[in-house]
Amino acid sequence: PTTSPATRTRASVTRCAAALARRVGLSPRAAWIAGLLVALSPAGAHTRDAVLTDGAATAMVLLALVVRAGGTSAATVLGSGALVGLAFGLREQAAIHLLTALLVPVPSPRRPVRDALLLGVGFALSAGSLLLLARATNPDYLASIARWMHGMAAERREPRPPGEALSRYLLWLVALSPVALPAAAAWWARSRDRWWPMVVPASLGLLALSRYQDIAFSPRYLLTEFVVATTLPAAAWLDRSLPRRAQLLWIIPSLVLLPLAGHLLDARQRPLRELVAALPRDLQRVPPDSVIVTGQACPAVRLT
């Protein structure tokens, strides 16, 4: 059976997470755990049918890190930087993973200055090419960015309930993986590995996104940081800390949670789906000279 592009993207993120775990030195069992943490992410399930750029950017970031961990040749480092540049074209916050790529453990000899230059060149070539292509195919591209920044600034001045964005952000962190979040915290507290520096940029990016003003609308904004910041440390800690016979017991809550969450989401979204289904009938009753503004009816967004 065919699968949606979003489902295939999520499968790619799962495979890349497991591959990256192996490349940085985790055991095969820990790599399986890393892949399962991604595959069983409730927030990942929430975004599975949203064909947006966040999932693809996450897959591209992880692929860049897998390539970077595979060798120290100039072509490998350059290619890793180029992949981060492609991810930046899909989701601009991916640029932070240039630093992650620089800190990935690699076979000796490590050449920090040369590698930083090659990563930067690869990133500039691919990201710059995408920006030029966008400008060439859409003359309004640069002006649209200016309008977006102006709109964000106007939105920032609107009154909002205090603490709403932060509380939603904390809930999204739990929703990304109820298992990985505490396990990653335990990894930081007790048993950091030699590859811990590569986790720092992603963790800082994850913390910085708590200040993003629209974070309450979706966990997808956090996906590019999720795997490196929480999944890899969690997989390492779970692999070492749980007895062999209890190794996969943590999967059971996720297997129970996902079907229940599906039913709850269906119930919550039913009024919205009924509204959309009724639109053709409702539109037949409006005056023939009406102006119809199309869009998705979303109860989370106020229409002004």
PDB file of C-alpha atoms in Angstrom:
ATOM      1  CA  PRO A   1       0.000   0.000   0.000  1.00  0.00           C
ATOM      2  CA  THR A   2       1.128   3.538  -0.707  1.00  0.00           C
ATOM      3  CA  THR A   3       1.990   5.797   2.201  1.00  0.00           C
ATOM      4  CA  SER A   4       1.759   9.553   2.486  1.00  0.00           C
ATOM      5  CA  PRO A   5       4.877  11.718   2.013  1.00  0.00           C
ATOM      6  CA  ALA A   6       4.660  12.675   5.696  1.00  0.00           C
ATOM      7  CA  THR A   7       4.658   9.009   6.744  1.00  0.00           C
ATOM      8  CA  ARG A   8       7.675   8.257   4.546  1.00  0.00           C
ATOM      9  CA  THR A   9       9.452  11.284   5.989  1.00  0.00           C
ATOM     10  CA  ARG A  10       8.814  10.068   9.525  1.00  0.00           C
ATOM     11  CA  ALA A  11      10.183   6.643   8.583  1.00  0.00           C
ATOM     12  CA  SER A  12      13.312   8.367   7.236  1.00  0.00           C
ATOM     13  CA  VAL A  13      13.748  10.296  10.492  1.00  0.00           C
ATOM     14  CA  THR A  14      13.407   7.019  12.427  1.00  0.00           C
ATOM     15  CA  ARG A  15      16.072   5.277  10.333  1.00  0.00           C
ATOM     16  CA  CYS A  16      18.428   8.249  10.481  1.00  0.00           C
ATOM     17  CA  ALA A  17      18.077   8.446  14.273  1.00  0.00           C
ATOM     18  CA  ALA A  18      19.080   4.784  14.596  1.00  0.00           C
ATOM     19  CA  ALA A  19      21.958   5.231  12.123  1.00  0.00           C
ATOM     20  CA  LEU A  20      23.262   8.293  13.961  1.00  0.00           C
ATOM     21  CA  ALA A  21      23.150   6.411  17.264  1.00  0.00           C
ATOM     22  CA  ARG A  22      25.378   3.720  15.781  1.00  0.00           C
ATOM     23  CA  ARG A  23      27.727   6.257  14.195  1.00  0.00           C
ATOM     24  CA  VAL A  24      28.407   8.011  17.497  1.00  0.00           C
ATOM     25  CA  GLY A  25      29.210   4.703  19.186  1.00  0.00           C
ATOM     26  CA  LEU A  26      26.006   3.472  20.798  1.00  0.00           C
ATOM     27  CA  SER A  27      25.225  -0.237  20.846  1.00  0.00           C
ATOM     28  CA  PRO A  28      22.882  -1.859  18.297  1.00  0.00           C
ATOM     29  CA  ARG A  29      20.265  -2.181  21.043  1.00  0.00           C
ATOM     30  CA  ALA A  30      20.560   1.521  21.882  1.00  0.00           C
ATOM     31  CA  ALA A  31      20.172   2.328  18.180  1.00  0.00           C
ATOM     32  CA  TRP A  32      16.938   0.316  18.125  1.00  0.00           C
ATOM     33  CA  ILE A  33      15.764   2.254  21.186  1.00  0.00           C
ATOM     34  CA  ALA A  34      16.573   5.588  19.506  1.00  0.00           C
ATOM     35  CA  GLY A  35      14.573   4.582  16.441  1.00  0.00           C
ATOM     36  CA  LEU A  36      11.637   3.386  18.526  1.00  0.00           C
ATOM     37  CA  LEU A  37      11.585   6.592  20.583  1.00  0.00           C
ATOM     38  CA  VAL A  38      11.147   8.533  17.340  1.00  0.00           C
ATOM     39  CA  ALA A  39       8.668   6.084  15.835  1.00  0.00           C
ATOM     40  CA  LEU A  40       6.502   6.097  18.986  1.00  0.00           C
ATOM     41  CA  SER A  41       6.581   9.860  19.522  1.00  0.00           C
ATOM     42  CA  PRO A  42       3.026  11.107  20.171  1.00  0.00           C
ATOM     43  CA  ALA A  43       3.943  14.514  18.749  1.00  0.00           C
ATOM     44  CA  GLY A  44       5.343  12.776  15.689  1.00  0.00           C
ATOM     45  CA  ALA A  45       2.005  11.025  15.255  1.00  0.00           C
ATOM     46  CA  HIS A  46       0.260  14.388  15.679  1.00  0.00           C
ATOM     47  CA  THR A  47       2.241  15.850  12.752  1.00  0.00           C
ATOM     48  CA  ARG A  48       2.153  12.732  10.565  1.00  0.00           C
ATOM     49  CA  ASP A  49      -0.498  14.033   8.164  1.00  0.00           C
ATOM     50  CA  ALA A  50       0.902  17.550   7.929  1.00  0.00           C
ATOM     51  CA  VAL A  51       2.914  17.761   4.706  1.00  0.00           C
ATOM     52  CA  LEU A  52       5.091  20.593   5.910  1.00  0.00           C
ATOM     53  CA  THR A  53       8.819  21.246   5.922  1.00  0.00           C
ATOM     54  CA  ASP A  54       9.660  20.372   9.529  1.00  0.00           C
ATOM     55  CA  GLY A  55       9.813  16.596   9.142  1.00  0.00           C
ATOM     56  CA  ALA A  56      11.870  16.824   5.964  1.00  0.00           C
ATOM     57  CA  ALA A  57      14.240  19.310   7.610  1.00  0.00           C
ATOM     58  CA  THR A  58      14.700  16.926  10.546  1.00  0.00           C
ATOM     59  CA  ALA A  59      15.519  14.038   8.221  1.00  0.00           C
ATOM     60  CA  MET A  60      18.001  16.245   6.334  1.00  0.00           C
ATOM     61  CA  VAL A  61      19.707  17.391   9.556  1.00  0.00           C
ATOM     62  CA  LEU A  62      20.099  13.809  10.785  1.00  0.00           C
ATOM     63  CA  LEU A  63      21.413  12.678   7.402  1.00  0.00           C
ATOM     64  CA  ALA A  64      23.976  15.500   7.539  1.00  0.00           C
ATOM     65  CA  LEU A  65      25.141  14.307  10.965  1.00  0.00           C
ATOM     66  CA  VAL A  66      25.289  10.666   9.837  1.00  0.00           C
ATOM     67  CA  VAL A  67      27.441  11.702   6.849  1.00  0.00           C
ATOM     68  CA  ARG A  68      29.667  13.845   9.049  1.00  0.00           C
ATOM     69  CA  ALA A  69      30.233  11.034  11.556  1.00  0.00           C
ATOM     70  CA  GLY A  70      31.258   8.683   8.759  1.00  0.00           C
ATOM     71  CA  GLY A  71      34.629  10.198   7.930  1.00  0.00           C
ATOM     72  CA  THR A  72      36.989  13.155   7.886  1.00  0.00           C
ATOM     73  CA  SER A  73      37.625  13.637   4.175  1.00  0.00           C
ATOM     74  CA  ALA A  74      37.093  17.099   2.724  1.00  0.00           C
ATOM     75  CA  ALA A  75      34.252  15.830   0.511  1.00  0.00           C
ATOM     76  CA  THR A  76      32.476  14.288   3.511  1.00  0.00           C
ATOM     77  CA  VAL A  77      32.672  17.465   5.595  1.00  0.00           C
ATOM     78  CA  LEU A  78      31.665  19.629   2.629  1.00  0.00           C
ATOM     79  CA  GLY A  79      28.705  17.345   1.897  1.00  0.00           C
ATOM     80  CA  SER A  80      27.584  17.457   5.521  1.00  0.00           C
ATOM     81  CA  GLY A  81      27.567  21.254   5.450  1.00  0.00           C
ATOM     82  CA  ALA A  82      25.634  21.222   2.178  1.00  0.00           C
ATOM     83  CA  LEU A  83      22.961  18.961   3.708  1.00  0.00           C
ATOM     84  CA  VAL A  84      22.594  21.335   6.668  1.00  0.00           C
ATOM     85  CA  GLY A  85      22.173  24.120   4.095  1.00  0.00           C
ATOM     86  CA  LEU A  86      19.357  22.184   2.414  1.00  0.00           C
ATOM     87  CA  ALA A  87      17.729  21.672   5.820  1.00  0.00           C
ATOM     88  CA  PHE A  88      18.032  25.433   6.414  1.00  0.00           C
ATOM     89  CA  GLY A  89      16.118  25.993   3.186  1.00  0.00           C
ATOM     90  CA  LEU A  90      13.297  23.896   4.647  1.00  0.00           C
ATOM     91  CA  ARG A  91      13.387  25.215   8.224  1.00  0.00           C
ATOM     92  CA  GLU A  92      15.687  28.152   9.032  1.00  0.00           C
ATOM     93  CA  GLN A  93      16.479  27.075  12.605  1.00  0.00           C
ATOM     94  CA  ALA A  94      18.371  24.073  11.161  1.00  0.00           C
ATOM     95  CA  ALA A  95      21.388  26.382  10.788  1.00  0.00           C
ATOM     96  CA  ILE A  96      22.261  25.711  14.448  1.00  0.00           C
ATOM     97  CA  HIS A  97      23.228  22.181  13.423  1.00  0.00           C
ATOM     98  CA  LEU A  98      26.332  23.465  11.667  1.00  0.00           C
ATOM     99  CA  LEU A  99      27.769  23.578  15.180  1.00  0.00           C
ATOM    100  CA  THR A 100      26.329  20.127  15.930  1.00  0.00           C
ATOM    101  CA  ALA A 101      28.038  18.770  12.805  1.00  0.00           C
ATOM    102  CA  LEU A 102      31.331  20.314  13.895  1.00  0.00           C
ATOM    103  CA  LEU A 103      31.080  18.572  17.289  1.00  0.00           C
ATOM    104  CA  VAL A 104      30.020  15.118  16.057  1.00  0.00           C
ATOM    105  CA  PRO A 105      32.634  12.493  17.035  1.00  0.00           C
ATOM    106  CA  VAL A 106      34.600  11.500  13.957  1.00  0.00           C
ATOM    107  CA  PRO A 107      37.511   9.174  13.177  1.00  0.00           C
ATOM    108  CA  SER A 108      40.921  10.725  13.817  1.00  0.00           C
ATOM    109  CA  PRO A 109      42.500  13.009  12.854  1.00  0.00           C
ATOM    110  CA  ARG A 110      40.106  15.825  13.701  1.00  0.00           C
ATOM    111  CA  ARG A 111      40.878  19.173  12.054  1.00  0.00           C
ATOM    112  CA  PRO A 112      38.554  21.712  13.737  1.00  0.00           C
ATOM    113  CA  VAL A 113      39.576  24.803  11.727  1.00  0.00           C
ATOM    114  CA  ARG A 114      39.523  23.055   8.334  1.00  0.00           C
ATOM    115  CA  ASP A 115      36.266  21.292   9.172  1.00  0.00           C
ATOM    116  CA  ALA A 116      34.590  24.521  10.289  1.00  0.00           C
ATOM    117  CA  LEU A 117      35.593  26.209   7.018  1.00  0.00           C
ATOM    118  CA  LEU A 118      34.404  23.293   4.877  1.00  0.00           C
ATOM    119  CA  LEU A 119      31.113  23.020   6.746  1.00  0.00           C
ATOM    120  CA  GLY A 120      30.568  26.753   6.274  1.00  0.00           C
ATOM    121  CA  VAL A 121      31.394  26.603   2.564  1.00  0.00           C
ATOM    122  CA  GLY A 122      29.087  23.633   1.971  1.00  0.00           C
ATOM    123  CA  PHE A 123      26.303  25.357   3.892  1.00  0.00           C
ATOM    124  CA  ALA A 124      26.759  28.653   2.043  1.00  0.00           C
ATOM    125  CA  LEU A 125      26.726  26.981  -1.376  1.00  0.00           C
ATOM    126  CA  SER A 126      23.531  24.991  -0.846  1.00  0.00           C
ATOM    127  CA  ALA A 127      21.625  27.539   1.261  1.00  0.00           C
ATOM    128  CA  GLY A 128      22.714  30.376  -1.041  1.00  0.00           C
ATOM    129  CA  SER A 129      21.615  28.440  -4.113  1.00  0.00           C
ATOM    130  CA  LEU A 130      18.189  27.852  -2.579  1.00  0.00           C
ATOM    131  CA  LEU A 131      17.791  31.536  -1.724  1.00  0.00           C
ATOM    132  CA  LEU A 132      18.793  32.567  -5.256  1.00  0.00           C
ATOM    133  CA  LEU A 133      16.381  30.022  -6.734  1.00  0.00           C
ATOM    134  CA  ALA A 134      13.563  31.305  -4.522  1.00  0.00           C
ATOM    135  CA  ARG A 135      14.347  34.888  -5.588  1.00  0.00           C
ATOM    136  CA  ALA A 136      14.497  33.953  -9.274  1.00  0.00           C
ATOM    137  CA  THR A 137      11.200  32.043  -9.271  1.00  0.00           C
ATOM    138  CA  ASN A 138       9.335  34.447  -6.983  1.00  0.00           C
ATOM    139  CA  PRO A 139      10.211  38.145  -7.404  1.00  0.00           C
ATOM    140  CA  ASP A 140       8.156  38.902  -4.279  1.00  0.00           C
ATOM    141  CA  TYR A 141      10.261  36.549  -2.125  1.00  0.00           C
ATOM    142  CA  LEU A 142      12.353  39.128  -0.242  1.00  0.00           C
ATOM    143  CA  ALA A 143       9.365  41.420   0.230  1.00  0.00           C
ATOM    144  CA  SER A 144       7.370  38.500   1.647  1.00  0.00           C
ATOM    145  CA  ILE A 145      10.048  37.975   4.314  1.00  0.00           C
ATOM    146  CA  ALA A 146       9.840  41.650   5.265  1.00  0.00           C
ATOM    147  CA  ARG A 147       6.043  41.394   5.488  1.00  0.00           C
ATOM    148  CA  TRP A 148       6.342  38.271   7.642  1.00  0.00           C
ATOM    149  CA  MET A 149       8.724  40.007  10.067  1.00  0.00           C
ATOM    150  CA  HIS A 150       6.415  43.019  10.219  1.00  0.00           C
ATOM    151  CA  GLY A 151       3.435  40.743  10.917  1.00  0.00           C
ATOM    152  CA  MET A 152       5.327  38.874  13.634  1.00  0.00           C
ATOM    153  CA  ALA A 153       6.277  42.172  15.276  1.00  0.00           C
ATOM    154  CA  ALA A 154       2.628  43.316  15.217  1.00  0.00           C
ATOM    155  CA  GLU A 155       1.505  39.985  16.651  1.00  0.00           C
ATOM    156  CA  ARG A 156       4.091  40.239  19.434  1.00  0.00           C
ATOM    157  CA  ARG A 157       2.450  43.460  20.602  1.00  0.00           C
ATOM    158  CA  GLU A 158      -0.948  41.794  21.021  1.00  0.00           C
ATOM    159  CA  PRO A 159      -1.967  40.982  24.609  1.00  0.00           C
ATOM    160  CA  ARG A 160      -1.703  37.288  25.450  1.00  0.00           C
ATOM    161  CA  PRO A 161      -2.465  35.263  28.569  1.00  0.00           C
ATOM    162  CA  PRO A 162       0.686  35.193  30.717  1.00  0.00           C
ATOM    163  CA  GLY A 163       2.411  31.851  30.722  1.00  0.00           C
ATOM    164  CA  GLU A 164       0.308  30.353  27.907  1.00  0.00           C
ATOM    165  CA  ALA A 165       3.179  29.886  25.444  1.00  0.00           C
ATOM    166  CA  LEU A 166       5.522  28.499  28.114  1.00  0.00           C
ATOM    167  CA  SER A 167       2.960  26.003  29.391  1.00  0.00           C
ATOM    168  CA  ARG A 168       2.230  24.783  25.858  1.00  0.00           C
ATOM    169  CA  TYR A 169       5.964  24.515  25.164  1.00  0.00           C
ATOM    170  CA  LEU A 170       6.445  22.326  28.248  1.00  0.00           C
ATOM    171  CA  LEU A 171       3.528  20.138  27.180  1.00  0.00           C
ATOM    172  CA  TRP A 172       5.029  19.781  23.695  1.00  0.00           C
ATOM    173  CA  LEU A 173       8.332  18.638  25.252  1.00  0.00           C
ATOM    174  CA  VAL A 174       6.448  15.882  27.047  1.00  0.00           C
ATOM    175  CA  ALA A 175       4.454  15.059  23.924  1.00  0.00           C
ATOM    176  CA  LEU A 176       7.614  14.695  21.829  1.00  0.00           C
ATOM    177  CA  SER A 177       8.418  11.714  24.015  1.00  0.00           C
ATOM    178  CA  PRO A 178       7.143  11.099  27.548  1.00  0.00           C
ATOM    179  CA  VAL A 179       9.945   8.528  27.903  1.00  0.00           C
ATOM    180  CA  ALA A 180      12.865  10.369  26.291  1.00  0.00           C
ATOM    181  CA  LEU A 181      12.520  13.590  28.273  1.00  0.00           C
ATOM    182  CA  PRO A 182      13.175  12.134  31.771  1.00  0.00           C
ATOM    183  CA  ALA A 183      15.677   9.601  30.400  1.00  0.00           C
ATOM    184  CA  ALA A 184      17.657  12.397  28.717  1.00  0.00           C
ATOM    185  CA  ALA A 185      17.614  14.376  31.974  1.00  0.00           C
ATOM    186  CA  ALA A 186      18.972  11.302  33.779  1.00  0.00           C
ATOM    187  CA  TRP A 187      21.718  10.978  31.133  1.00  0.00           C
ATOM    188  CA  TRP A 188      22.840  14.555  31.801  1.00  0.00           C
ATOM    189  CA  ALA A 189      22.799  13.971  35.553  1.00  0.00           C
ATOM    190  CA  ARG A 190      24.618  10.635  35.705  1.00  0.00           C
ATOM    191  CA  SER A 191      26.283   9.197  32.659  1.00  0.00           C
ATOM    192  CA  ARG A 192      27.315  11.540  29.887  1.00  0.00           C
ATOM    193  CA  ASP A 193      29.200  10.002  26.949  1.00  0.00           C
ATOM    194  CA  ARG A 194      32.206  11.284  25.043  1.00  0.00           C
ATOM    195  CA  TRP A 195      29.866  12.649  22.353  1.00  0.00           C
ATOM    196  CA  TRP A 196      28.048  14.933  24.812  1.00  0.00           C
ATOM    197  CA  PRO A 197      29.303  18.194  23.155  1.00  0.00           C
ATOM    198  CA  MET A 198      27.205  17.504  20.026  1.00  0.00           C
ATOM    199  CA  VAL A 199      24.048  17.449  22.188  1.00  0.00           C
ATOM    200  CA  VAL A 200      24.662  20.979  23.473  1.00  0.00           C
ATOM    201  CA  PRO A 201      23.702  23.018  20.341  1.00  0.00           C
ATOM    202  CA  ALA A 202      20.464  21.081  19.863  1.00  0.00           C
ATOM    203  CA  SER A 203      19.626  21.438  23.560  1.00  0.00           C
ATOM    204  CA  LEU A 204      20.250  25.185  23.429  1.00  0.00           C
ATOM    205  CA  GLY A 205      18.085  25.397  20.317  1.00  0.00           C
ATOM    206  CA  LEU A 206      15.323  23.496  22.075  1.00  0.00           C
ATOM    207  CA  LEU A 207      15.510  25.897  25.027  1.00  0.00           C
ATOM    208  CA  ALA A 208      15.573  28.954  22.737  1.00  0.00           C
ATOM    209  CA  LEU A 209      12.365  27.826  21.033  1.00  0.00           C
ATOM    210  CA  SER A 210      10.540  28.244  24.335  1.00  0.00           C
ATOM    211  CA  ARG A 211      10.601  31.950  23.459  1.00  0.00           C
ATOM    212  CA  TYR A 212       9.088  31.499  20.005  1.00  0.00           C
ATOM    213  CA  GLN A 213       5.820  33.391  20.108  1.00  0.00           C
ATOM    214  CA  ASP A 214       3.765  30.846  18.113  1.00  0.00           C
ATOM    215  CA  ILE A 215       5.112  27.727  19.838  1.00  0.00           C
ATOM    216  CA  ALA A 216       1.653  26.996  21.278  1.00  0.00           C
ATOM    217  CA  PHE A 217       0.305  26.129  17.826  1.00  0.00           C
ATOM    218  CA  SER A 218       2.351  23.005  17.065  1.00  0.00           C
ATOM    219  CA  PRO A 219       5.151  20.726  18.270  1.00  0.00           C
ATOM    220  CA  ARG A 220       6.491  20.588  14.707  1.00  0.00           C
ATOM    221  CA  TYR A 221       8.673  23.646  15.409  1.00  0.00           C
ATOM    222  CA  LEU A 222      10.682  21.509  17.853  1.00  0.00           C
ATOM    223  CA  LEU A 223      11.295  18.507  15.600  1.00  0.00           C
ATOM    224  CA  THR A 224      14.708  19.516  14.203  1.00  0.00           C
ATOM    225  CA  GLU A 225      16.138  19.653  17.760  1.00  0.00           C
ATOM    226  CA  PHE A 226      14.204  16.748  19.246  1.00  0.00           C
ATOM    227  CA  VAL A 227      16.303  13.768  18.132  1.00  0.00           C
ATOM    228  CA  VAL A 228      19.768  15.041  19.008  1.00  0.00           C
ATOM    229  CA  ALA A 229      18.736  16.886  22.171  1.00  0.00           C
ATOM    230  CA  THR A 230      16.671  14.130  23.795  1.00  0.00           C
ATOM    231  CA  THR A 231      16.478  10.871  21.824  1.00  0.00           C
ATOM    232  CA  LEU A 232      20.180  10.002  21.626  1.00  0.00           C
ATOM    233  CA  PRO A 233      20.879  10.728  25.325  1.00  0.00           C
ATOM    234  CA  ALA A 234      17.700   8.874  26.320  1.00  0.00           C
ATOM    235  CA  ALA A 235      18.615   5.820  24.221  1.00  0.00           C
ATOM    236  CA  ALA A 236      22.093   5.714  25.770  1.00  0.00           C
ATOM    237  CA  TRP A 237      20.698   5.940  29.298  1.00  0.00           C
ATOM    238  CA  LEU A 238      17.906   3.382  28.755  1.00  0.00           C
ATOM    239  CA  ASP A 239      20.354   0.935  27.179  1.00  0.00           C
ATOM    240  CA  ARG A 240      22.694   1.079  30.156  1.00  0.00           C
ATOM    241  CA  SER A 241      20.266   1.533  33.031  1.00  0.00           C
ATOM    242  CA  LEU A 242      17.387  -0.875  32.451  1.00  0.00           C
ATOM    243  CA  PRO A 243      17.864  -4.596  33.103  1.00  0.00           C
ATOM    244  CA  ARG A 244      17.960  -6.655  29.916  1.00  0.00           C
ATOM    245  CA  ARG A 245      14.593  -8.287  30.607  1.00  0.00           C
ATOM    246  CA  ALA A 246      12.977  -4.922  31.294  1.00  0.00           C
ATOM    247  CA  GLN A 247      14.669  -3.219  28.366  1.00  0.00           C
ATOM    248  CA  LEU A 248      11.552  -2.746  26.259  1.00  0.00           C
ATOM    249  CA  LEU A 249       8.960  -2.330  29.006  1.00  0.00           C
ATOM    250  CA  TRP A 250       9.002   1.404  28.377  1.00  0.00           C
ATOM    251  CA  ILE A 251       7.381   0.753  24.988  1.00  0.00           C
ATOM    252  CA  ILE A 252       4.133  -0.470  26.585  1.00  0.00           C
ATOM    253  CA  PRO A 253       2.872   2.991  27.713  1.00  0.00           C
ATOM    254  CA  SER A 254       3.461   4.361  24.203  1.00  0.00           C
ATOM    255  CA  LEU A 255       1.692   1.441  22.554  1.00  0.00           C
ATOM    256  CA  VAL A 256      -1.297   2.038  24.842  1.00  0.00           C
ATOM    257  CA  LEU A 257      -1.179   5.823  24.532  1.00  0.00           C
ATOM    258  CA  LEU A 258      -1.103   6.173  20.739  1.00  0.00           C
ATOM    259  CA  PRO A 259      -4.427   4.391  19.963  1.00  0.00           C
ATOM    260  CA  LEU A 260      -6.137   6.222  22.832  1.00  0.00           C
ATOM    261  CA  ALA A 261      -4.740   9.522  21.599  1.00  0.00           C
ATOM    262  CA  GLY A 262      -6.033   8.732  18.111  1.00  0.00           C
ATOM    263  CA  HIS A 263      -9.577   8.278  19.402  1.00  0.00           C
ATOM    264  CA  LEU A 264      -9.347  11.442  21.507  1.00  0.00           C
ATOM    265  CA  LEU A 265      -8.083  13.441  18.516  1.00  0.00           C
ATOM    266  CA  ASP A 266     -10.870  12.062  16.319  1.00  0.00           C
ATOM    267  CA  ALA A 267     -13.455  13.125  18.884  1.00  0.00           C
ATOM    268  CA  ARG A 268     -11.895  16.575  19.265  1.00  0.00           C
ATOM    269  CA  GLN A 269     -11.612  17.159  15.507  1.00  0.00           C
ATOM    270  CA  ARG A 270     -15.077  15.817  14.605  1.00  0.00           C
ATOM    271  CA  PRO A 271     -16.830  19.236  14.833  1.00  0.00           C
ATOM    272  CA  LEU A 272     -14.142  20.760  12.603  1.00  0.00           C
ATOM    273  CA  ARG A 273     -14.470  17.968  10.021  1.00  0.00           C
ATOM    274  CA  GLU A 274     -18.265  18.312  10.052  1.00  0.00           C
ATOM    275  CA  LEU A 275     -17.908  22.060   9.523  1.00  0.00           C
ATOM    276  CA  VAL A 276     -15.629  21.556   6.522  1.00  0.00           C
ATOM    277  CA  ALA A 277     -17.927  18.877   5.086  1.00  0.00           C
ATOM    278  CA  ALA A 278     -20.921  21.249   5.359  1.00  0.00           C
ATOM    279  CA  LEU A 279     -19.196  24.174   3.596  1.00  0.00           C
ATOM    280  CA  PRO A 280     -20.302  23.273   0.021  1.00  0.00           C
ATOM    281  CA  ARG A 281     -23.926  23.132   1.141  1.00  0.00           C
ATOM    282  CA  ASP A 282     -23.620  26.347   3.148  1.00  0.00           C
ATOM    283  CA  LEU A 283     -21.990  28.215   0.261  1.00  0.00           C
ATOM    284  CA  GLN A 284     -24.991  27.531  -1.971  1.00  0.00           C
ATOM    285  CA  ARG A 285     -27.054  29.800   0.273  1.00  0.00           C
ATOM    286  CA  VAL A 286     -24.824  32.900   0.089  1.00  0.00           C
ATOM    287  CA  PRO A 287     -25.617  35.726  -2.382  1.00  0.00           C
ATOM    288  CA  PRO A 288     -24.110  35.166  -5.852  1.00  0.00           C
ATOM    289  CA  ASP A 289     -22.012  38.359  -5.666  1.00  0.00           C
ATOM    290  CA  SER A 290     -20.332  37.352  -2.401  1.00  0.00           C
ATOM    291  CA  VAL A 291     -16.557  37.281  -2.032  1.00  0.00           C
ATOM    292  CA  ILE A 292     -15.441  33.898  -0.691  1.00  0.00           C
ATOM    293  CA  VAL A 293     -12.196  33.868   1.333  1.00  0.00           C
ATOM    294  CA  THR A 294     -10.907  30.293   1.362  1.00  0.00           C
ATOM    295  CA  GLY A 295      -8.872  28.739   4.136  1.00  0.00           C
ATOM    296  CA  GLN A 296      -8.934  26.103   6.827  1.00  0.00           C
ATOM    297  CA  ALA A 297     -11.396  26.735   9.625  1.00  0.00           C
ATOM    298  CA  CYS A 298      -9.189  26.527  12.699  1.00  0.00           C
ATOM    299  CA  PRO A 299     -10.725  27.145  16.135  1.00  0.00           C
ATOM    300  CA  ALA A 300      -7.285  27.939  17.556  1.00  0.00           C
ATOM    301  CA  VAL A 301      -6.868  31.062  15.415  1.00  0.00           C
ATOM    302  CA  ARG A 302      -8.966  34.179  15.869  1.00  0.00           C
ATOM    303  CA  LEU A 303     -10.237  35.736  12.637  1.00  0.00           C
ATOM    304  CA  THR A 304     -10.028  39.525  12.695  1.00  0.00           C
TER     305      THR A 304
END
